[in-house]
Amino acid sequence: MKVSPCSPEGFINGYLNTMELQTQGGVRWFAIGTVLALSAYGIFSCAASSQLTPPTEAEQWFPDNHIYSKALKSMDKFLSGDDDSYALFKVVYGMKGLDRSKYNIYIPAENRGETKYDSDFDLQPAAAQNAFLDACDTIRNYQCKEKGCQFGLLIRPNTTTCFLEEFQTWHYNTYAETTYDCTATEFYSRLTTFRETTAPKADPYGDWSTEIGMIDGELKFATIDSRMTMKVLQSVIVKRPISKIADNLVDDLVTTSTLNKPFQWTWDWVWYETEEGLIIGLMLGMAIALPVAFATLIFATGNVVVSLYAIVSIGFVVASVLGACKAYLDWDLGIAESVAGVIVIGLAVDYTIHMGHMYDHASHEIGAQDREARFRFAVEKMGTTVFAGAITTAGSGMFLYFTVLLFFSKMATLIVFTIFFSFLYSFGFFMALLLLAGPEGEFGRIGYILESLGLRKKADYEKPVSVAVVDEALAAPIGSGEVALKGDEDTNL
């Protein structure tokens, strides 16, 4: 029956005929050209992938025509939602940290920690009040020249809520004296009344619950709220220098014996740490995954040379996928790319480890010792499986293109790229390299190396088997009888 060239069997037959084709001088120029071309492309991809950097703009999660994307864009056009598009910034006094001694990372929803309050915190002394008011002025006027800041300031004008200023005005209008003239008992009693009966001027329908932290009748913490000139959902490149400026702001604030150094906080720093963690995780994941992949290859193939060829091929696959993201799609090292960078290694190992294992297993299965016989055995035994696996895996990933979230459509592209380059490098680079310079006999095998070093007793090895016998062995149906191998009459299948 005629085999279609588009079928897995047709592809394998065409691949073998092309790769094993020799010129009159016995040189396999097509195999050599394939290895050299893919090596050059792999080097180019390494250079391209090294240029991947975190995004300089906010990552887009939905298509341009999605209502969420339209809402974000409209916030820049209408004043009603203007402040909400900028990061809410808080400077908090009176808190020392979290006691997380009972926290279990494997049960993250429980025992998340108990707040540790500063026992020295006291806002009533005149020095503490003046330091707090000075902090409000410093926050309003603190400079920021970074790309993500506007007006040359860290904080947007007229967005800082300083409750002590409003409390002092209310106190004078109510009691005809300043807050410096009353006792500690009067100060906190009147502050409680102010907290319960008034609202911030900037938010008449709000309250002081987050700015004046009264717990069990005691002032435990005090907060200065404002809006940054940095917009929300900015990239890690934009937020990194602004985060350092915010830390410098806290360092520059005046402190007293009862008003210790505060801390600064915004939701955007939480996501910033996540983004930084993803990038570090990508680098750490690659540093762990590649050596583990190499160890797995040695375990599966039992041959150091085959494993070295395979790990180079896997490295080229990873570089090609990430390089294509930069060179062709102009993507940045965002969340999807950081997650996929480690996943790519796992997918890239699959095809090379199967082909490499079959190449090594040929000596045990049919006694093949030369590289040509092993190459043919590996391709004919495992080639159709790898071909079919590539089609099904890439096909399953393509369903993600129909999702709304851009993260999943990016993952679809990365999966398809990974399968394409894994298939290309496993056949075009890895197997071609084994055909041209693959180990023969016991060369490179762990057992043979141990025997050469005198660490294991030497064993008798099989005699070489020709490619013709490999074809005969592969063609013989299971249970049809024994096929004698050339060069070794005592060895049968």
Coordinates of C-alpha atoms in Angstrom, one line a residue:
M1 CA 0.0 0.0 0.0
K2 CA 1.3 3.4 -1.0
V3 CA 2.3 5.6 2.0
S4 CA 1.2 9.3 1.9
P5 CA 4.2 11.7 2.3
C6 CA 2.0 13.7 4.7
S7 CA 1.5 10.7 7.1
P8 CA 3.9 10.0 9.9
E9 CA 5.3 6.9 8.0
G10 CA 5.7 9.0 4.9
F11 CA 7.5 11.7 6.8
I12 CA 9.9 9.2 8.4
N13 CA 10.7 7.5 5.1
G14 CA 11.4 10.8 3.5
Y15 CA 13.5 12.0 6.5
L16 CA 15.6 8.8 6.4
N17 CA 16.2 9.0 2.7
T18 CA 17.2 12.6 2.9
M19 CA 19.4 12.5 6.0
E20 CA 21.2 9.3 4.9
L21 CA 21.9 10.6 1.4
Q22 CA 25.6 10.6 0.6
T23 CA 27.6 12.3 -2.1
Q24 CA 30.1 10.4 -4.2
G25 CA 32.7 11.2 -1.6
G26 CA 30.6 9.6 1.1
V27 CA 29.8 13.0 2.7
R28 CA 26.3 13.6 4.0
W29 CA 26.1 17.3 3.1
F30 CA 22.4 17.7 3.9
A31 CA 22.8 16.4 7.4
I32 CA 25.9 18.7 7.8
G33 CA 24.0 21.7 6.5
T34 CA 21.1 21.1 8.7
V35 CA 23.3 20.9 11.9
L36 CA 25.2 24.0 10.9
A37 CA 22.1 26.0 10.0
L38 CA 20.2 25.1 13.2
S39 CA 23.4 25.8 15.2
A40 CA 23.6 29.3 13.7
Y41 CA 19.9 29.9 14.3
G42 CA 20.3 28.7 17.9
I43 CA 23.2 31.2 18.5
F44 CA 21.1 33.9 16.9
S45 CA 18.2 33.0 19.2
C46 CA 20.5 33.1 22.3
A47 CA 21.4 36.7 21.4
A48 CA 17.7 37.6 20.8
S49 CA 16.5 36.0 24.0
S50 CA 19.2 37.8 26.0
Q51 CA 17.6 41.1 25.0
L52 CA 14.3 40.2 26.7
T53 CA 13.7 42.7 29.5
P54 CA 10.7 43.4 31.8
P55 CA 8.0 45.5 30.2
T56 CA 8.3 49.2 30.4
E57 CA 4.5 49.7 30.2
A58 CA 1.6 48.1 32.0
E59 CA 0.8 44.6 30.8
Q60 CA -2.3 44.2 28.8
W61 CA -4.6 41.4 30.0
F62 CA -7.6 41.8 27.7
P63 CA -7.9 42.7 24.0
D64 CA -8.3 46.3 23.0
N65 CA -12.0 45.9 22.3
H66 CA -12.7 44.5 25.7
I67 CA -14.7 46.6 28.1
Y68 CA -12.0 46.5 30.8
S69 CA -9.4 47.8 28.3
K70 CA -11.8 50.5 27.2
A71 CA -12.5 51.5 30.8
L72 CA -8.8 51.9 31.6
K73 CA -8.2 54.1 28.5
S74 CA -11.3 56.2 29.3
M75 CA -9.9 57.0 32.8
D76 CA -7.2 59.1 31.3
K77 CA -9.9 61.2 29.4
F78 CA -12.4 62.0 32.2
L79 CA -11.6 63.8 35.5
S80 CA -14.1 61.9 37.5
G81 CA -12.0 58.8 37.6
D82 CA -8.6 60.5 37.4
D83 CA -7.3 59.9 40.9
D84 CA -8.5 56.3 40.9
S85 CA -6.0 55.5 38.1
Y86 CA -3.1 56.4 40.3
A87 CA -1.6 54.3 43.1
L88 CA -2.9 54.9 46.6
F89 CA 0.1 55.5 48.9
K90 CA 0.1 55.2 52.7
V91 CA 2.7 56.1 55.3
V92 CA 1.9 54.3 58.6
Y93 CA 3.1 55.1 62.1
G94 CA 2.7 52.9 65.1
M95 CA 3.2 49.4 63.5
K96 CA 6.4 47.5 63.9
G97 CA 5.6 44.5 61.8
L98 CA 3.9 41.1 61.7
D99 CA 4.4 38.2 64.0
R100 CA 4.2 35.2 61.6
S101 CA 5.6 32.5 63.9
K102 CA 2.4 30.4 63.6
Y103 CA 2.2 30.9 59.8
N104 CA 2.4 27.7 57.7
I105 CA 3.3 28.3 54.0
Y106 CA 1.4 25.2 53.1
I107 CA -1.8 26.6 54.6
P108 CA -1.6 30.2 53.5
A109 CA -5.2 31.1 54.3
E110 CA -4.8 30.5 58.1
N111 CA -2.7 32.3 60.8
R112 CA -1.4 34.9 58.4
G113 CA 0.1 36.8 61.2
E114 CA -0.6 39.2 64.1
T115 CA 0.2 42.9 63.9
K116 CA 3.0 44.0 66.3
Y117 CA 2.4 47.6 67.5
D118 CA 5.0 50.1 68.6
S119 CA 4.7 50.4 72.4
D120 CA 6.5 53.8 72.3
F121 CA 4.0 55.3 69.9
D122 CA 2.4 58.4 71.3
L123 CA 1.1 61.3 69.1
Q124 CA 0.1 63.7 71.9
P125 CA 3.6 65.2 72.7
A126 CA 4.2 68.5 70.9
A127 CA 7.4 67.1 69.3
A128 CA 5.5 64.1 67.9
Q129 CA 2.7 66.3 66.5
N130 CA 5.2 68.6 64.8
A131 CA 7.0 65.6 63.3
F132 CA 3.8 64.2 62.0
L133 CA 2.8 67.6 60.4
D134 CA 6.3 67.9 58.9
A135 CA 5.8 64.4 57.4
C136 CA 2.6 65.6 55.7
D137 CA 4.5 68.5 54.1
T138 CA 7.4 66.3 53.1
I139 CA 5.2 63.8 51.5
R140 CA 3.3 66.5 49.5
N141 CA 6.5 68.0 48.2
Y142 CA 8.9 65.0 47.8
Q143 CA 10.5 65.0 44.4
C144 CA 10.6 62.2 41.8
K145 CA 12.2 62.6 38.4
E146 CA 11.7 59.1 37.3
K147 CA 9.8 58.1 34.1
G148 CA 6.7 56.9 36.0
C149 CA 6.3 60.1 38.0
Q150 CA 4.5 63.3 36.9
F151 CA 5.0 67.0 37.8
G152 CA 8.4 66.1 39.2
L153 CA 6.7 64.9 42.4
L154 CA 6.2 61.5 44.0
I155 CA 2.6 62.5 45.2
R156 CA -0.1 64.1 43.2
P157 CA -1.0 67.7 44.3
N158 CA -4.0 68.1 46.6
T159 CA -4.4 64.3 47.3
T160 CA -2.6 64.0 50.7
T161 CA -5.0 63.5 53.6
C162 CA -3.4 64.6 56.9
F163 CA -5.9 64.0 59.6
L164 CA -3.8 65.9 62.3
E165 CA -4.2 69.1 60.3
E166 CA -7.9 68.8 60.2
F167 CA -8.1 67.6 63.8
Q168 CA -6.1 70.7 65.0
T169 CA -8.5 73.0 63.1
W170 CA -11.6 71.2 64.5
H171 CA -10.1 71.2 68.0
Y172 CA -9.5 75.0 68.0
N173 CA -12.9 75.7 66.6
T174 CA -14.5 73.4 69.2
Y175 CA -12.5 74.1 72.3
A176 CA -10.9 77.4 71.6
E177 CA -7.4 76.0 72.3
T178 CA -4.7 74.2 70.4
T179 CA -4.0 70.5 70.6
Y180 CA -0.7 71.4 72.3
D181 CA -2.5 72.9 75.3
C182 CA -4.5 69.8 76.4
T183 CA -3.5 66.8 78.4
A184 CA -2.9 63.3 77.0
T185 CA -6.3 62.2 78.3
E186 CA -8.0 65.2 76.7
F187 CA -6.1 64.8 73.5
Y188 CA -7.1 61.2 72.9
S189 CA -10.7 61.7 74.2
R190 CA -11.2 64.6 71.8
L191 CA -9.4 62.7 68.9
T192 CA -11.9 59.9 69.4
T193 CA -14.8 62.3 69.2
F194 CA -13.3 63.9 66.1
R195 CA -12.9 60.4 64.5
E196 CA -16.5 59.4 65.2
T197 CA -18.2 62.7 64.3
T198 CA -16.4 64.1 61.3
A199 CA -15.2 62.9 57.8
P200 CA -12.2 63.9 55.7
K201 CA -12.7 67.0 53.6
A202 CA -11.5 65.2 50.5
D203 CA -14.2 62.4 51.1
P204 CA -17.3 63.8 52.9
Y205 CA -19.0 60.4 52.7
G206 CA -16.0 58.5 54.2
D207 CA -14.5 58.2 57.6
W208 CA -11.3 58.2 59.5
S209 CA -11.1 54.4 60.3
T210 CA -8.0 53.8 58.2
E211 CA -6.2 57.0 59.1
I212 CA -6.8 57.1 62.9
G213 CA -6.3 53.6 64.2
M214 CA -8.2 53.3 67.4
I215 CA -8.2 49.8 68.9
D216 CA -9.9 49.2 72.3
G217 CA -10.0 52.9 73.0
E218 CA -6.3 53.4 72.3
L219 CA -4.5 55.0 69.3
K220 CA -2.4 52.1 67.9
F221 CA -1.5 53.6 64.5
A222 CA -1.8 56.7 62.4
T223 CA -1.8 56.9 58.6
I224 CA -1.1 59.6 56.0
D225 CA -3.0 58.8 52.8
S226 CA -2.2 60.2 49.3
R227 CA -2.2 59.4 45.6
M228 CA 1.1 58.8 43.8
T229 CA 1.9 60.4 40.5
M230 CA 2.6 56.8 39.4
K231 CA -0.3 55.1 37.7
V232 CA -1.6 51.7 38.8
L233 CA -0.6 48.5 36.9
Q234 CA 2.8 49.9 35.8
S235 CA 5.6 47.6 34.8
V236 CA 8.3 46.4 37.1
I237 CA 10.8 48.6 35.2
V238 CA 8.8 51.7 36.0
K239 CA 8.1 50.7 39.6
R240 CA 11.6 49.6 40.6
P241 CA 13.2 53.1 40.9
I242 CA 10.0 54.7 42.3
S243 CA 10.0 52.1 45.0
K244 CA 13.5 53.1 46.0
I245 CA 12.4 56.8 46.1
A246 CA 9.5 55.9 48.3
D247 CA 11.9 54.2 50.7
N248 CA 14.1 57.3 50.7
L249 CA 11.1 59.4 51.6
V250 CA 10.5 57.3 54.7
D251 CA 14.2 57.6 55.6
D252 CA 14.0 61.4 55.4
L253 CA 11.1 61.8 57.7
V254 CA 11.7 63.3 61.2
T255 CA 11.3 61.0 64.1
T256 CA 11.0 61.5 67.9
S257 CA 11.2 59.3 71.0
T258 CA 7.4 58.6 70.6
L259 CA 7.1 58.7 66.9
N260 CA 9.5 56.2 65.4
K261 CA 10.2 55.6 61.7
P262 CA 7.1 54.6 59.8
F263 CA 6.7 52.4 56.8
Q264 CA 5.3 53.1 53.3
W265 CA 2.9 50.9 51.4
T266 CA 0.9 50.6 48.3
W267 CA -0.9 47.7 46.6
D268 CA 1.3 48.2 43.6
W269 CA 4.4 47.2 45.6
V270 CA 2.7 43.8 46.3
W271 CA 2.3 43.1 42.6
Y272 CA 5.8 44.5 42.0
E273 CA 7.3 41.9 44.3
T274 CA 5.3 39.2 42.5
E275 CA 6.7 40.4 39.1
E276 CA 10.2 40.5 40.5
G277 CA 9.7 37.0 41.9
L278 CA 8.5 35.7 38.6
I279 CA 11.7 37.0 36.8
I280 CA 13.9 35.6 39.5
G281 CA 12.0 32.3 39.4
L282 CA 12.6 32.1 35.6
M283 CA 16.3 32.4 36.1
L284 CA 16.4 30.1 39.1
G285 CA 14.1 27.6 37.3
M286 CA 16.4 27.5 34.3
A287 CA 19.4 27.1 36.6
I288 CA 17.7 24.1 38.2
A289 CA 15.8 22.6 35.3
L290 CA 18.7 22.3 32.8
P291 CA 21.0 20.4 35.1
V292 CA 18.1 18.2 36.2
A293 CA 17.2 17.6 32.6
F294 CA 20.9 16.7 31.8
A295 CA 20.9 14.2 34.8
T296 CA 17.6 12.7 33.5
L297 CA 19.0 12.3 30.0
I298 CA 22.1 10.5 31.4
F299 CA 19.8 8.2 33.4
A300 CA 17.6 7.5 30.4
T301 CA 20.3 7.1 27.7
G302 CA 23.1 5.9 29.9
N303 CA 25.5 7.8 27.5
V304 CA 27.3 11.1 28.3
V305 CA 27.8 12.0 24.7
V306 CA 24.2 11.5 23.7
S307 CA 23.1 13.5 26.8
L308 CA 25.5 16.4 25.9
Y309 CA 24.1 16.5 22.4
A310 CA 20.6 16.4 23.8
I311 CA 21.1 19.2 26.4
V312 CA 22.6 21.5 23.7
S313 CA 19.5 20.8 21.6
I314 CA 17.2 21.6 24.5
G315 CA 19.1 24.8 25.2
F316 CA 18.7 25.8 21.6
V317 CA 14.9 25.1 21.8
V318 CA 14.5 27.3 24.9
A319 CA 16.5 30.0 23.3
S320 CA 14.6 29.7 20.0
V321 CA 11.2 30.0 21.8
L322 CA 12.2 33.0 23.9
G323 CA 14.2 34.5 21.0
A324 CA 11.2 34.3 18.7
C325 CA 9.1 36.2 21.3
K326 CA 11.6 39.0 21.1
A327 CA 12.7 39.0 17.5
Y328 CA 9.3 38.3 15.8
L329 CA 6.6 39.3 18.3
D330 CA 8.5 42.0 20.2
W331 CA 7.3 40.7 23.5
D332 CA 8.8 41.7 26.8
L333 CA 9.8 39.4 29.7
G334 CA 6.3 39.6 31.2
I335 CA 4.3 37.2 33.4
A336 CA 3.4 34.7 30.6
E337 CA 7.0 34.6 29.4
S338 CA 8.4 34.1 32.9
V339 CA 6.1 31.2 33.6
A340 CA 6.5 29.7 30.1
G341 CA 10.3 29.9 30.3
V342 CA 10.5 27.0 32.7
I343 CA 7.7 25.1 31.2
V344 CA 9.5 25.2 27.8
I345 CA 12.4 23.2 29.3
G346 CA 10.0 20.3 30.3
L347 CA 8.4 20.2 26.9
A348 CA 11.7 20.5 25.0
V349 CA 13.2 17.5 26.9
D350 CA 10.4 15.2 25.7
Y351 CA 11.3 14.5 22.1
T352 CA 15.1 14.4 22.5
I353 CA 15.0 12.0 25.5
H354 CA 12.8 9.5 23.5
M355 CA 15.0 9.7 20.4
G356 CA 18.2 9.5 22.5
H357 CA 17.0 6.6 24.5
M358 CA 16.2 4.6 21.3
Y359 CA 19.6 5.5 19.8
D360 CA 21.3 4.0 22.9
H361 CA 18.8 1.1 23.2
A362 CA 19.6 -0.1 19.7
S363 CA 22.7 -1.9 20.9
H364 CA 20.6 -3.9 23.4
E365 CA 17.6 -4.5 21.2
I366 CA 19.3 -5.6 18.0
G367 CA 23.0 -5.4 18.8
A368 CA 23.6 -2.3 16.6
Q369 CA 26.9 -0.7 17.4
D370 CA 27.7 1.8 14.5
R371 CA 26.0 5.2 14.4
E372 CA 24.2 4.7 11.1
A373 CA 22.4 1.5 12.3
R374 CA 21.5 3.2 15.7
F375 CA 20.3 6.3 13.9
R376 CA 17.9 4.3 11.6
F377 CA 16.7 2.2 14.5
A378 CA 15.9 5.2 16.7
V379 CA 14.1 7.1 13.9
E380 CA 12.0 4.1 12.7
K381 CA 11.2 3.0 16.2
M382 CA 10.3 6.4 17.8
G383 CA 9.9 8.8 14.8
T384 CA 6.2 8.2 14.2
T385 CA 5.4 8.5 17.9
V386 CA 7.3 11.8 18.2
F387 CA 5.6 13.1 14.9
A388 CA 2.1 12.2 16.2
G389 CA 2.9 13.6 19.7
A390 CA 3.9 16.9 18.2
I391 CA 0.7 17.2 16.2
T392 CA -1.6 16.4 19.2
T393 CA 0.3 18.6 21.7
A394 CA 0.5 21.6 19.4
G395 CA -3.2 21.0 18.4
S396 CA -4.3 21.0 22.1
G397 CA -2.4 24.2 22.8
M398 CA -4.1 26.0 19.9
F399 CA -7.5 25.8 21.7
L400 CA -6.1 28.5 24.0
Y401 CA -6.3 31.0 21.1
F402 CA -10.1 31.1 21.6
T403 CA -9.9 32.5 25.1
V404 CA -10.5 36.1 26.1
L405 CA -7.5 36.6 28.5
L406 CA -4.4 37.5 26.5
F407 CA -2.3 35.5 29.0
F408 CA -3.8 32.3 27.6
S409 CA -3.4 33.2 24.0
K410 CA 0.2 34.0 24.8
M411 CA 0.5 30.6 26.3
A412 CA -0.9 29.1 23.2
T413 CA 1.7 30.8 21.1
L414 CA 4.5 29.7 23.4
I415 CA 3.3 26.0 23.4
V416 CA 3.1 26.0 19.6
F417 CA 6.5 27.5 19.3
T418 CA 7.9 25.1 21.8
I419 CA 6.5 22.0 20.0
F420 CA 7.7 23.4 16.6
F421 CA 11.2 24.1 17.7
S422 CA 11.4 20.8 19.8
F423 CA 10.4 18.8 16.8
L424 CA 12.7 20.8 14.5
Y425 CA 15.8 20.4 16.7
S426 CA 15.2 16.8 17.7
F427 CA 15.1 15.7 14.1
G428 CA 17.1 18.4 12.3
F429 CA 19.9 18.9 14.9
F430 CA 20.0 16.2 17.5
M431 CA 19.4 13.1 15.3
A432 CA 21.4 14.6 12.4
L433 CA 24.3 15.2 14.9
L434 CA 24.1 11.6 16.1
L435 CA 24.1 10.4 12.5
L436 CA 27.3 12.4 11.8
A437 CA 29.2 12.1 15.1
G438 CA 27.1 9.9 17.4
P439 CA 28.9 7.5 19.8
E440 CA 29.6 4.0 18.5
G441 CA 30.0 0.8 20.4
E442 CA 30.3 1.5 24.1
F443 CA 31.9 5.0 23.7
G444 CA 30.4 7.5 26.1
R445 CA 28.4 4.9 28.1
I446 CA 28.5 5.3 31.9
G447 CA 29.3 1.6 32.3
Y448 CA 32.1 1.7 29.8
I449 CA 33.6 4.8 31.5
L450 CA 33.5 3.0 34.9
E451 CA 35.2 0.0 33.4
S452 CA 37.9 2.1 31.8
L453 CA 38.6 3.7 35.2
G454 CA 38.7 0.2 36.8
L455 CA 35.6 0.8 38.9
R456 CA 33.7 -2.0 37.3
K457 CA 34.4 -5.4 35.8
K458 CA 34.7 -5.4 32.0
A459 CA 32.0 -7.1 30.0
D460 CA 31.9 -8.6 26.5
Y461 CA 30.3 -6.3 23.9
E462 CA 28.3 -7.1 20.9
K463 CA 29.8 -7.1 17.4
P464 CA 28.7 -4.4 14.9
V465 CA 25.4 -4.8 13.0
S466 CA 24.7 -3.3 9.6
V467 CA 21.9 -1.0 8.6
A468 CA 20.4 -3.7 6.4
V469 CA 20.0 -6.0 9.5
V470 CA 18.4 -3.1 11.3
D471 CA 15.8 -2.9 8.6
E472 CA 15.3 -6.7 8.6
A473 CA 14.9 -6.7 12.4
L474 CA 12.4 -3.8 12.3
A475 CA 10.4 -5.4 9.5
A476 CA 10.1 -8.8 11.2
P477 CA 6.7 -9.0 12.9
I478 CA 6.6 -9.9 16.6
G479 CA 6.5 -13.7 17.1
S480 CA 7.5 -14.5 13.5
G481 CA 10.8 -16.2 14.5
E482 CA 14.4 -15.2 15.1
V483 CA 16.5 -13.0 12.9
A484 CA 20.2 -13.7 12.9
L485 CA 22.4 -10.6 13.2
K486 CA 25.4 -10.1 10.9
G487 CA 28.8 -10.5 12.5
D488 CA 27.4 -12.4 15.4
E489 CA 25.9 -15.8 14.6
D490 CA 25.2 -16.5 18.3
T491 CA 23.1 -13.4 18.8
N492 CA 19.5 -13.6 17.9
L493 CA 16.4 -11.4 18.2

